[in-house]
mmCIF file of C-alpha atoms in Angstrom:
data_model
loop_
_atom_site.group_PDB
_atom_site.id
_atom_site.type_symbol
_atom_site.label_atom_id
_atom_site.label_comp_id
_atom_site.label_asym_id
_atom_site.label_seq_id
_atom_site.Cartn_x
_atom_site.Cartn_y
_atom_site.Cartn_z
ATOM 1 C CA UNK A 30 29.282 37.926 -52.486
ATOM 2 C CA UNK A 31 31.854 40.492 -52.731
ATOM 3 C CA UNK A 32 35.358 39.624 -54.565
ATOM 4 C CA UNK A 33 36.931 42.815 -53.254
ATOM 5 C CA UNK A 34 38.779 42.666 -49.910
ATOM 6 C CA UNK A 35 37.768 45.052 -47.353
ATOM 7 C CA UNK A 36 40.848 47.334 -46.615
ATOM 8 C CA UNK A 37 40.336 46.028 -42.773
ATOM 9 C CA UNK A 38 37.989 43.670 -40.721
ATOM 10 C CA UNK A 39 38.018 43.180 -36.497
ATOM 11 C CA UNK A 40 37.716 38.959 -37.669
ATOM 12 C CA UNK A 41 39.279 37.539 -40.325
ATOM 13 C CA UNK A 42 38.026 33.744 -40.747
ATOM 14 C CA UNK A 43 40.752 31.748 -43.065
ATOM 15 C CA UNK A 44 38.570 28.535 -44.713
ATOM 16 C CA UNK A 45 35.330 28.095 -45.218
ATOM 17 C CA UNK A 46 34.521 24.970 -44.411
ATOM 18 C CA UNK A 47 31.975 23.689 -41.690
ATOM 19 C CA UNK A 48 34.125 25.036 -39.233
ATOM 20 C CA UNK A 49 34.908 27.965 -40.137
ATOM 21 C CA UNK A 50 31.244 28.826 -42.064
ATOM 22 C CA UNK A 51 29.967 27.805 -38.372
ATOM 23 C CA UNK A 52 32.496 30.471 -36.588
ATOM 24 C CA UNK A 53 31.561 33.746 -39.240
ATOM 25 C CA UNK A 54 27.766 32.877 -38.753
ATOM 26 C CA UNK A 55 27.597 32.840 -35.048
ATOM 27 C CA UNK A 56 30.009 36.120 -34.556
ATOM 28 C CA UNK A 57 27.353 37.893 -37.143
ATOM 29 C CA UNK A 58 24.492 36.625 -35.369
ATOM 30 C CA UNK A 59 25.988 37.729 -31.906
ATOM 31 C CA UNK A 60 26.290 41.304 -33.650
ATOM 32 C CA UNK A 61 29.807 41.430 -34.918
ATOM 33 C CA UNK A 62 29.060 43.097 -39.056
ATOM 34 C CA UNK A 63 32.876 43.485 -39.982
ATOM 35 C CA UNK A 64 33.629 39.218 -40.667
ATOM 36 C CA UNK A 65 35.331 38.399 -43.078
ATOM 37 C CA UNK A 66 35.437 35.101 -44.589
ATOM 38 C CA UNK A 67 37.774 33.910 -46.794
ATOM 39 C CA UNK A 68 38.065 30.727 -48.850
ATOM 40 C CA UNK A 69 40.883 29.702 -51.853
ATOM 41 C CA UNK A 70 38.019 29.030 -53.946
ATOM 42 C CA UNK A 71 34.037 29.041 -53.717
ATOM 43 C CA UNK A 72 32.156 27.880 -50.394
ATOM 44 C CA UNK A 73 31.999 24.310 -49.934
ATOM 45 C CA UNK A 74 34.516 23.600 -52.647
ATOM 46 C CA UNK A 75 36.551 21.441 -51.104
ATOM 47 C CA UNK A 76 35.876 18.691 -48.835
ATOM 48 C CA UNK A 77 32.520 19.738 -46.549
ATOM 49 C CA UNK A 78 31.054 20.007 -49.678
ATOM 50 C CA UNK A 79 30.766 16.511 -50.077
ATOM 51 C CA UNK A 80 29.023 15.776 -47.234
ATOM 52 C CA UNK A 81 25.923 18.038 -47.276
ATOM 53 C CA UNK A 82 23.457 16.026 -45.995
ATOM 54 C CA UNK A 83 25.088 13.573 -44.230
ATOM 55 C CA UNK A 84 24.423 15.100 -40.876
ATOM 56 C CA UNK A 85 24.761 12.352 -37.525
ATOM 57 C CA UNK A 86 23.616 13.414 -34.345
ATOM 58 C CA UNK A 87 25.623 10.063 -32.643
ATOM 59 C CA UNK A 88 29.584 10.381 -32.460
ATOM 60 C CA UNK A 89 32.480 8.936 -30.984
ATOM 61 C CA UNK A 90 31.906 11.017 -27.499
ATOM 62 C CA UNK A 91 29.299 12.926 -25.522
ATOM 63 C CA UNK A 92 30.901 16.289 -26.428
ATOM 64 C CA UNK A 93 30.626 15.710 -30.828
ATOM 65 C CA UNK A 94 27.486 14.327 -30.229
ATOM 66 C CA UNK A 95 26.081 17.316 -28.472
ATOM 67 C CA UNK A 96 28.087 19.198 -31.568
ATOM 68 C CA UNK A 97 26.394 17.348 -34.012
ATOM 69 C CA UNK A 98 22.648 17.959 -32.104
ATOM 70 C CA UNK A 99 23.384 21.177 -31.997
ATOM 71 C CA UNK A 100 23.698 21.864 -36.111
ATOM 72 C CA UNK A 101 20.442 19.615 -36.672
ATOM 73 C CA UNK A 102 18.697 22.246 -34.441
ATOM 74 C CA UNK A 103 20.619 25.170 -35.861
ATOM 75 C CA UNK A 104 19.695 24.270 -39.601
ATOM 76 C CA UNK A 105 16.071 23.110 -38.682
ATOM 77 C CA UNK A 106 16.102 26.662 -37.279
ATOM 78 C CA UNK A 107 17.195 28.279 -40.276
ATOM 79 C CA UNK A 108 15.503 26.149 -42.558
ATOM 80 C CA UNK A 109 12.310 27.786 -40.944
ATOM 81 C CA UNK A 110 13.697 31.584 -40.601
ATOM 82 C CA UNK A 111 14.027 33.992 -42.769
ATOM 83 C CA UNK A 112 17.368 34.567 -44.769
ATOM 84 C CA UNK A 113 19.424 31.893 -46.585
ATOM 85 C CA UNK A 114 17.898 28.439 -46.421
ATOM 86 C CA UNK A 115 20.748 25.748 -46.025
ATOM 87 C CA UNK A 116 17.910 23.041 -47.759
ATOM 88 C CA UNK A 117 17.948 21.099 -44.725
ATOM 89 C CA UNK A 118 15.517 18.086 -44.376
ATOM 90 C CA UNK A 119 15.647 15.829 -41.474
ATOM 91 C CA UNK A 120 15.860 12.594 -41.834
ATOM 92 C CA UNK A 121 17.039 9.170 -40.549
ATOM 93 C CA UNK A 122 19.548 6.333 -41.450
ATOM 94 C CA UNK A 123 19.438 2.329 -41.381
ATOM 95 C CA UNK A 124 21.809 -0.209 -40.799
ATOM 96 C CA UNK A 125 21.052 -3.533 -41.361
ATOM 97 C CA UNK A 126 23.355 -6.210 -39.406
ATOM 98 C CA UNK A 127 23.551 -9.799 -41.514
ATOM 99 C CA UNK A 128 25.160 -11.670 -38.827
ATOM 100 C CA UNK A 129 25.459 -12.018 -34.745
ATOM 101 C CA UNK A 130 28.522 -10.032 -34.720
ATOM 102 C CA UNK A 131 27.335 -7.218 -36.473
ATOM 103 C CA UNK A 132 24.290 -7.127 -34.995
ATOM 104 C CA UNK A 133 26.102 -7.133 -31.165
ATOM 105 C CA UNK A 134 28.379 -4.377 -32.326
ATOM 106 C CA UNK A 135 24.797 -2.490 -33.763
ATOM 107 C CA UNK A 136 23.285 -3.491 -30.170
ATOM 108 C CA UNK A 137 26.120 -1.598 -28.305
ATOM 109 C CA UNK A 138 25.990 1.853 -30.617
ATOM 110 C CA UNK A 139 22.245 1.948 -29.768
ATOM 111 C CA UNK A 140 23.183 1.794 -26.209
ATOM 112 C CA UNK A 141 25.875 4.645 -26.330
ATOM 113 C CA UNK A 142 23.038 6.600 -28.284
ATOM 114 C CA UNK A 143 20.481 6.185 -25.789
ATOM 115 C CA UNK A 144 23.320 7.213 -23.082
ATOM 116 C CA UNK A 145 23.961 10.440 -25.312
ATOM 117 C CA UNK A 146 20.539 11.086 -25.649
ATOM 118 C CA UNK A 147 20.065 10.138 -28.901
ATOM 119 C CA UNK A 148 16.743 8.240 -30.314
ATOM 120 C CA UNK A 149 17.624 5.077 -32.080
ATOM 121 C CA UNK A 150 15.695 1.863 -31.996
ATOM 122 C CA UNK A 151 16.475 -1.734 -32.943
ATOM 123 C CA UNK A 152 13.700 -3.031 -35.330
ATOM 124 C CA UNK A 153 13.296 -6.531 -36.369
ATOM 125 C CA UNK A 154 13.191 -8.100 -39.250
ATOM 126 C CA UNK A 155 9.302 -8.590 -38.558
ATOM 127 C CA UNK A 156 8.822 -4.787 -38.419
ATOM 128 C CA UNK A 157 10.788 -4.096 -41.698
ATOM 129 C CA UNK A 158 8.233 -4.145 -43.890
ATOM 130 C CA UNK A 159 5.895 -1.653 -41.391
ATOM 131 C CA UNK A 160 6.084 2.020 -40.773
ATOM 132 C CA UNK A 161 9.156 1.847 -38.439
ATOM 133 C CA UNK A 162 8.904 5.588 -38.233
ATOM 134 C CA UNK A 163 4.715 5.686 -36.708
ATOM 135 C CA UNK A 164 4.785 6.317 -33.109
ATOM 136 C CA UNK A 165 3.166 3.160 -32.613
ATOM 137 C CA UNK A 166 6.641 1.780 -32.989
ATOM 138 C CA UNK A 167 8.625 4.244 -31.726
ATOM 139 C CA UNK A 168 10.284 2.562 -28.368
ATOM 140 C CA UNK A 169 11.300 4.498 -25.338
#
């Protein structure tokens, strides 16, 4: 990583956070060589650095939802290329509801996931105890 500014660039990308780390990649993977990215400080120094690994495919609306699905694929994609390796490993999340309530508003985010397109499953508190994640409980 080079501390010297070019003397000129065609792109100029001002913060390197998850958005703009996610604009510089795809314009140098479309073909564009003179990017420049520029951050006050080191990459992921300020606040997307303290999310890494907190990555939800199931958002708010249809469009950040396909967002989010679409960096799971890219970094499962470059976790398996060649180049830098983001240390990407998939995994899942549980939420456990303690009461009716919770467990009505838990019933209704499954729904909007499964209208998104996103796999999510209730499991009881039978199954907790058993490989919720074996296909033999997997639910379509």
């Amino acid at each position: 990583m080079s501390r010297e500014l070019p003397s000129h660039a065609h792109v100029v990308v001002i913060g390197a956070g998850v958005a703009g780390c996610s604009v510089a990649y795809h314009l140098t993977k479309m073909g564009w060589y003179d990017v420049v990215l520029l951050e006050r400080q080191t990459l992921a120094s300020g606040t997307s650095g303290f999310a890494a690994g907190l990555v939800t495919q199931l958002r708010a609306s249809r469009a950040l939802t396909e967002i989010s699905r679409y960096a799971v694929q890219l970094y499962a994609e470059m976790e398996k290329g060649p180049g830098q390796k983001p240390g990407f490993k998939q995994t899942g999340n549980v939420s456990v509801a303690r009461v009716p309530d919770r467990m009505a508003v838990y019933r209704r985010i499954v729904s909007l996931g499964h209208a998104f397109g996103v796999e999510l499953q209730e499991v009881s508190p039978a199954e907790i105890g058993e490989d919720v994640a074996s296909p033999a409980h997997r639910r379509s």
